[in-house]
């Protein structure tokens, strides 16, 4: 038996949102582990807390209760500067909303991701992998939703982070393009 190295671990993780006098229990005691080199998919209906969970383990938002440990570090112990460094150096995000820079070209948007990293991947090659090599100098508004999503994916891949969080990364893609993109992510 080989020992698995746990890279992400949550314990009794809760996130409650207060809306007026109503409490929304987005996460209500999540215990969850991911091993190094594991490729995990979380499936659940809309509103079941998938994005909330990613935001907690990616250090974008803080839990109401419970623990998040990433690569041996309890995120609770980090101050805001350390947390910013954690996000910049350790994790990559593909957001459900693509969050592209509207005044930057496809190439420049992906370059932003690469610049955040000490060990980025080649921007041109990554854009080829997600089949955007003929759109380098286009702006986001000139692209379809699926093309914008692939720019966001290329940006996250170019950063080459230790952990890549993807929030519905193929939601805007047709089945065949989605398959190709999943293969790129897996590689
Ligand atoms: P999913 O990604 O699985 O569709 P979410 O994590 O986005 O689900 O949402 C889980 C629940 O938490 C939903 O009921 C949603 O309305 C609520 N929620 C998410 N973010 C917020 C927020 N910032 N403020 C209030 N409620 C929120
Ligand atoms: Mg979501």
mmCIF file of C-alpha atoms and ligand atoms in Angstrom:
data_model
loop_
_atom_site.group_PDB
_atom_site.id
_atom_site.type_symbol
_atom_site.label_atom_id
_atom_site.label_comp_id
_atom_site.label_asym_id
_atom_site.label_seq_id
_atom_site.Cartn_x
_atom_site.Cartn_y
_atom_site.Cartn_z
ATOM 1 C CA UNK A 1 0.000 0.000 0.000
ATOM 2 C CA UNK A 2 1.305 3.452 -0.856
ATOM 3 C CA UNK A 3 0.805 6.437 1.414
ATOM 4 C CA UNK A 4 -1.229 9.120 -0.263
ATOM 5 C CA UNK A 5 -0.173 12.664 0.257
ATOM 6 C CA UNK A 6 -3.219 14.778 1.113
ATOM 7 C CA UNK A 7 -3.078 18.193 -0.558
ATOM 8 C CA UNK A 8 -6.559 19.499 0.322
ATOM 9 C CA UNK A 9 -8.539 18.638 3.421
ATOM 10 C CA UNK A 10 -11.670 20.143 4.935
ATOM 11 C CA UNK A 11 -13.083 19.303 8.345
ATOM 12 C CA UNK A 12 -16.649 20.078 9.398
ATOM 13 C CA UNK A 13 -16.604 22.965 6.941
ATOM 14 C CA UNK A 14 -19.594 25.291 7.133
ATOM 15 C CA UNK A 15 -20.572 28.399 5.235
ATOM 16 C CA UNK A 16 -23.801 30.083 6.175
ATOM 17 C CA UNK A 17 -25.097 33.192 4.437
ATOM 18 C CA UNK A 18 -27.466 35.511 6.214
ATOM 19 C CA UNK A 19 -30.011 37.118 3.906
ATOM 20 C CA UNK A 20 -32.367 39.268 5.947
ATOM 21 C CA UNK A 21 -33.720 36.969 8.617
ATOM 22 C CA UNK A 22 -33.051 33.866 6.536
ATOM 23 C CA UNK A 23 -29.968 31.648 6.874
ATOM 24 C CA UNK A 24 -28.747 29.880 3.748
ATOM 25 C CA UNK A 25 -26.634 26.853 4.671
ATOM 26 C CA UNK A 26 -24.473 26.674 1.545
ATOM 27 C CA UNK A 27 -22.052 24.237 3.230
ATOM 28 C CA UNK A 28 -23.140 22.390 6.347
ATOM 29 C CA UNK A 29 -20.307 20.216 7.619
ATOM 30 C CA UNK A 30 -18.170 19.118 4.681
ATOM 31 C CA UNK A 31 -15.393 16.571 5.296
ATOM 32 C CA UNK A 32 -13.392 16.071 2.167
ATOM 33 C CA UNK A 33 -9.903 15.083 1.104
ATOM 34 C CA UNK A 34 -7.944 15.310 -2.112
ATOM 35 C CA UNK A 35 -4.668 13.491 -2.624
ATOM 36 C CA UNK A 36 -1.732 14.878 -4.541
ATOM 37 C CA UNK A 37 -2.034 14.266 -8.303
ATOM 38 C CA UNK A 38 -5.712 13.408 -7.931
ATOM 39 C CA UNK A 39 -8.215 14.784 -10.459
ATOM 40 C CA UNK A 40 -11.531 15.262 -8.666
ATOM 41 C CA UNK A 41 -14.913 16.299 -10.028
ATOM 42 C CA UNK A 42 -17.715 17.547 -7.792
ATOM 43 C CA UNK A 43 -21.186 17.125 -9.190
ATOM 44 C CA UNK A 44 -24.362 18.580 -7.742
ATOM 45 C CA UNK A 45 -27.422 20.514 -8.717
ATOM 46 C CA UNK A 46 -27.415 24.289 -9.057
ATOM 47 C CA UNK A 47 -27.276 26.000 -5.658
ATOM 48 C CA UNK A 48 -25.862 22.947 -3.850
ATOM 49 C CA UNK A 49 -22.692 24.776 -2.782
ATOM 50 C CA UNK A 50 -20.070 23.743 -5.362
ATOM 51 C CA UNK A 51 -18.779 27.267 -6.030
ATOM 52 C CA UNK A 52 -18.877 28.102 -2.324
ATOM 53 C CA UNK A 53 -16.699 25.060 -1.549
ATOM 54 C CA UNK A 54 -14.144 26.091 -4.198
ATOM 55 C CA UNK A 55 -14.035 29.627 -2.810
ATOM 56 C CA UNK A 56 -13.328 28.292 0.701
ATOM 57 C CA UNK A 57 -10.529 25.899 -0.277
ATOM 58 C CA UNK A 58 -9.067 28.436 -2.710
ATOM 59 C CA UNK A 59 -8.719 31.060 0.014
ATOM 60 C CA UNK A 60 -11.105 33.505 -1.677
ATOM 61 C CA UNK A 61 -13.594 33.572 1.163
ATOM 62 C CA UNK A 62 -13.605 32.461 4.784
ATOM 63 C CA UNK A 63 -15.735 29.695 6.331
ATOM 64 C CA UNK A 64 -18.346 30.318 9.015
ATOM 65 C CA UNK A 65 -16.930 27.301 10.817
ATOM 66 C CA UNK A 66 -14.601 24.368 10.322
ATOM 67 C CA UNK A 67 -11.144 23.932 8.883
ATOM 68 C CA UNK A 68 -9.465 24.103 5.493
ATOM 69 C CA UNK A 69 -5.959 22.679 5.179
ATOM 70 C CA UNK A 70 -4.091 23.079 1.905
ATOM 71 C CA UNK A 71 -0.678 21.487 1.488
ATOM 72 C CA UNK A 72 -0.330 21.209 5.257
ATOM 73 C CA UNK A 73 -1.293 24.823 5.962
ATOM 74 C CA UNK A 74 -4.424 25.693 7.904
ATOM 75 C CA UNK A 75 -5.764 28.695 5.954
ATOM 76 C CA UNK A 76 -7.198 30.136 9.164
ATOM 77 C CA UNK A 77 -3.651 30.850 10.384
ATOM 78 C CA UNK A 78 -2.780 33.080 7.423
ATOM 79 C CA UNK A 79 -3.158 36.858 7.541
ATOM 80 C CA UNK A 80 -4.502 38.660 4.472
ATOM 81 C CA UNK A 81 -1.030 39.215 2.953
ATOM 82 C CA UNK A 82 -0.116 35.567 3.410
ATOM 83 C CA UNK A 83 -3.455 34.538 1.973
ATOM 84 C CA UNK A 84 -2.863 36.742 -1.077
ATOM 85 C CA UNK A 85 0.518 35.084 -1.552
ATOM 86 C CA UNK A 86 -1.080 31.658 -1.185
ATOM 87 C CA UNK A 87 -3.585 32.485 -3.939
ATOM 88 C CA UNK A 88 -0.919 33.976 -6.195
ATOM 89 C CA UNK A 89 1.691 31.243 -5.804
ATOM 90 C CA UNK A 90 -0.156 28.042 -5.046
ATOM 91 C CA UNK A 91 -3.549 27.986 -6.695
ATOM 92 C CA UNK A 92 -5.112 28.684 -10.056
ATOM 93 C CA UNK A 93 -8.757 29.418 -10.700
ATOM 94 C CA UNK A 94 -11.048 29.031 -13.628
ATOM 95 C CA UNK A 95 -14.103 30.969 -12.565
ATOM 96 C CA UNK A 96 -17.664 30.311 -13.599
ATOM 97 C CA UNK A 97 -17.659 33.904 -14.834
ATOM 98 C CA UNK A 98 -14.580 34.195 -17.038
ATOM 99 C CA UNK A 99 -13.259 37.469 -15.562
ATOM 100 C CA UNK A 100 -11.183 38.363 -18.621
ATOM 101 C CA UNK A 101 -9.584 41.794 -18.922
ATOM 102 C CA UNK A 102 -11.755 43.506 -21.570
ATOM 103 C CA UNK A 103 -9.016 45.873 -22.756
ATOM 104 C CA UNK A 104 -6.423 43.130 -23.248
ATOM 105 C CA UNK A 105 -6.072 40.750 -26.181
ATOM 106 C CA UNK A 106 -6.386 36.980 -25.898
ATOM 107 C CA UNK A 107 -2.593 36.655 -25.758
ATOM 108 C CA UNK A 108 -2.226 39.401 -23.134
ATOM 109 C CA UNK A 109 -4.966 37.907 -20.960
ATOM 110 C CA UNK A 110 -3.112 34.589 -20.867
ATOM 111 C CA UNK A 111 0.215 36.375 -20.307
ATOM 112 C CA UNK A 112 -1.248 37.856 -17.105
ATOM 113 C CA UNK A 113 -1.613 34.317 -15.755
ATOM 114 C CA UNK A 114 1.914 33.356 -16.772
ATOM 115 C CA UNK A 115 3.413 36.471 -15.128
ATOM 116 C CA UNK A 116 1.991 35.451 -11.737
ATOM 117 C CA UNK A 117 4.110 32.312 -11.740
ATOM 118 C CA UNK A 118 7.743 31.444 -11.060
ATOM 119 C CA UNK A 119 7.422 28.529 -13.463
ATOM 120 C CA UNK A 120 4.848 29.416 -16.138
ATOM 121 C CA UNK A 121 4.112 27.412 -19.243
ATOM 122 C CA UNK A 122 4.646 28.818 -22.723
ATOM 123 C CA UNK A 123 1.684 31.103 -23.542
ATOM 124 C CA UNK A 124 1.695 30.314 -27.267
ATOM 125 C CA UNK A 125 1.715 26.555 -26.694
ATOM 126 C CA UNK A 126 -1.090 26.720 -24.135
ATOM 127 C CA UNK A 127 -3.230 28.760 -26.536
ATOM 128 C CA UNK A 128 -2.594 26.128 -29.203
ATOM 129 C CA UNK A 129 -3.683 23.372 -26.801
ATOM 130 C CA UNK A 130 -7.073 25.002 -26.238
ATOM 131 C CA UNK A 131 -7.394 25.674 -29.980
ATOM 132 C CA UNK A 132 -7.175 29.473 -29.854
ATOM 133 C CA UNK A 133 -3.968 29.915 -31.841
ATOM 134 C CA UNK A 134 -5.700 31.918 -34.570
ATOM 135 C CA UNK A 135 -7.230 34.421 -32.113
ATOM 136 C CA UNK A 136 -4.132 35.827 -30.326
ATOM 137 C CA UNK A 137 -4.893 39.492 -31.030
ATOM 138 C CA UNK A 138 -8.668 39.459 -30.617
ATOM 139 C CA UNK A 139 -10.342 41.197 -27.679
ATOM 140 C CA UNK A 140 -12.783 39.320 -25.401
ATOM 141 C CA UNK A 141 -15.847 41.119 -26.813
ATOM 142 C CA UNK A 142 -14.989 39.707 -30.257
ATOM 143 C CA UNK A 143 -15.192 36.120 -28.972
ATOM 144 C CA UNK A 144 -18.017 33.666 -28.390
ATOM 145 C CA UNK A 145 -18.775 32.500 -24.833
ATOM 146 C CA UNK A 146 -16.978 29.208 -25.457
ATOM 147 C CA UNK A 147 -13.900 30.977 -26.830
ATOM 148 C CA UNK A 148 -13.823 33.311 -23.806
ATOM 149 C CA UNK A 149 -14.053 30.307 -21.519
ATOM 150 C CA UNK A 150 -11.055 28.752 -23.258
ATOM 151 C CA UNK A 151 -9.050 31.983 -22.789
ATOM 152 C CA UNK A 152 -9.811 31.783 -19.053
ATOM 153 C CA UNK A 153 -8.703 28.138 -19.058
ATOM 154 C CA UNK A 154 -5.499 28.980 -20.949
ATOM 155 C CA UNK A 155 -4.753 31.773 -18.468
ATOM 156 C CA UNK A 156 -5.074 29.371 -15.526
ATOM 157 C CA UNK A 157 -3.025 26.633 -17.217
ATOM 158 C CA UNK A 158 -0.238 29.064 -18.243
ATOM 159 C CA UNK A 159 0.218 29.944 -14.582
ATOM 160 C CA UNK A 160 1.017 26.257 -13.976
ATOM 161 C CA UNK A 161 -0.175 26.245 -10.351
ATOM 162 C CA UNK A 162 0.162 23.386 -7.844
ATOM 163 C CA UNK A 163 -3.614 23.196 -7.551
ATOM 164 C CA UNK A 164 -6.101 24.156 -10.226
ATOM 165 C CA UNK A 165 -9.698 24.871 -9.206
ATOM 166 C CA UNK A 166 -12.174 24.856 -12.071
ATOM 167 C CA UNK A 167 -15.744 26.021 -11.612
ATOM 168 C CA UNK A 168 -17.808 24.420 -14.385
ATOM 169 C CA UNK A 169 -14.884 24.819 -16.802
ATOM 170 C CA UNK A 170 -16.717 23.328 -19.765
ATOM 171 C CA UNK A 171 -20.164 24.837 -19.113
ATOM 172 C CA UNK A 172 -20.090 27.033 -22.228
ATOM 173 C CA UNK A 173 -18.448 24.491 -24.513
ATOM 174 C CA UNK A 174 -19.974 22.008 -26.937
ATOM 175 C CA UNK A 175 -19.393 18.357 -26.107
ATOM 176 C CA UNK A 176 -16.406 17.802 -28.367
ATOM 177 C CA UNK A 177 -14.576 21.004 -27.381
ATOM 178 C CA UNK A 178 -15.381 20.239 -23.739
ATOM 179 C CA UNK A 179 -13.740 16.826 -24.052
ATOM 180 C CA UNK A 180 -10.605 18.319 -25.589
ATOM 181 C CA UNK A 181 -10.381 20.940 -22.848
ATOM 182 C CA UNK A 182 -10.799 18.304 -20.116
ATOM 183 C CA UNK A 183 -7.949 16.343 -21.683
ATOM 184 C CA UNK A 184 -5.764 19.465 -21.637
ATOM 185 C CA UNK A 185 -6.655 20.072 -17.965
ATOM 186 C CA UNK A 186 -5.905 16.461 -17.072
ATOM 187 C CA UNK A 187 -2.491 16.633 -18.791
HETATM 188 P P1 LIG B 1 -23.507 26.048 -6.921
HETATM 189 O O1 LIG B 1 -22.166 26.574 -7.338
HETATM 190 O O2 LIG B 1 -23.483 24.585 -6.556
HETATM 191 O O3 LIG B 1 -24.570 26.344 -7.924
HETATM 192 P P2 LIG B 1 -23.319 28.103 -4.850
HETATM 193 O O4 LIG B 1 -22.138 27.695 -4.032
HETATM 194 O O5 LIG B 1 -23.118 29.203 -5.816
HETATM 195 O O6 LIG B 1 -23.944 26.797 -5.562
HETATM 196 O O7 LIG B 1 -24.507 28.537 -3.879
HETATM 197 C C1 LIG B 1 -24.931 27.758 -2.776
HETATM 198 C C2 LIG B 1 -26.015 28.508 -2.015
HETATM 199 O O8 LIG B 1 -25.456 29.619 -1.343
HETATM 200 C C3 LIG B 1 -27.133 29.044 -2.906
HETATM 201 O O9 LIG B 1 -28.340 28.936 -2.203
HETATM 202 C C4 LIG B 1 -26.737 30.496 -3.099
HETATM 203 O O10 LIG B 1 -27.862 31.302 -3.327
HETATM 204 C C5 LIG B 1 -26.072 30.824 -1.782
HETATM 205 N N1 LIG B 1 -25.022 31.856 -1.917
HETATM 206 C C6 LIG B 1 -23.864 31.721 -2.602
HETATM 207 N N2 LIG B 1 -23.087 32.823 -2.503
HETATM 208 C C7 LIG B 1 -23.804 33.687 -1.727
HETATM 209 C C8 LIG B 1 -23.555 35.014 -1.220
HETATM 210 N N3 LIG B 1 -22.404 35.658 -1.502
HETATM 211 N N4 LIG B 1 -24.495 35.586 -0.452
HETATM 212 C C9 LIG B 1 -25.641 34.927 -0.143
HETATM 213 N N5 LIG B 1 -25.932 33.687 -0.569
HETATM 214 C C10 LIG B 1 -25.035 33.072 -1.351
HETATM 215 MG MG1 LIG B 2 -21.520 27.485 -9.068
#
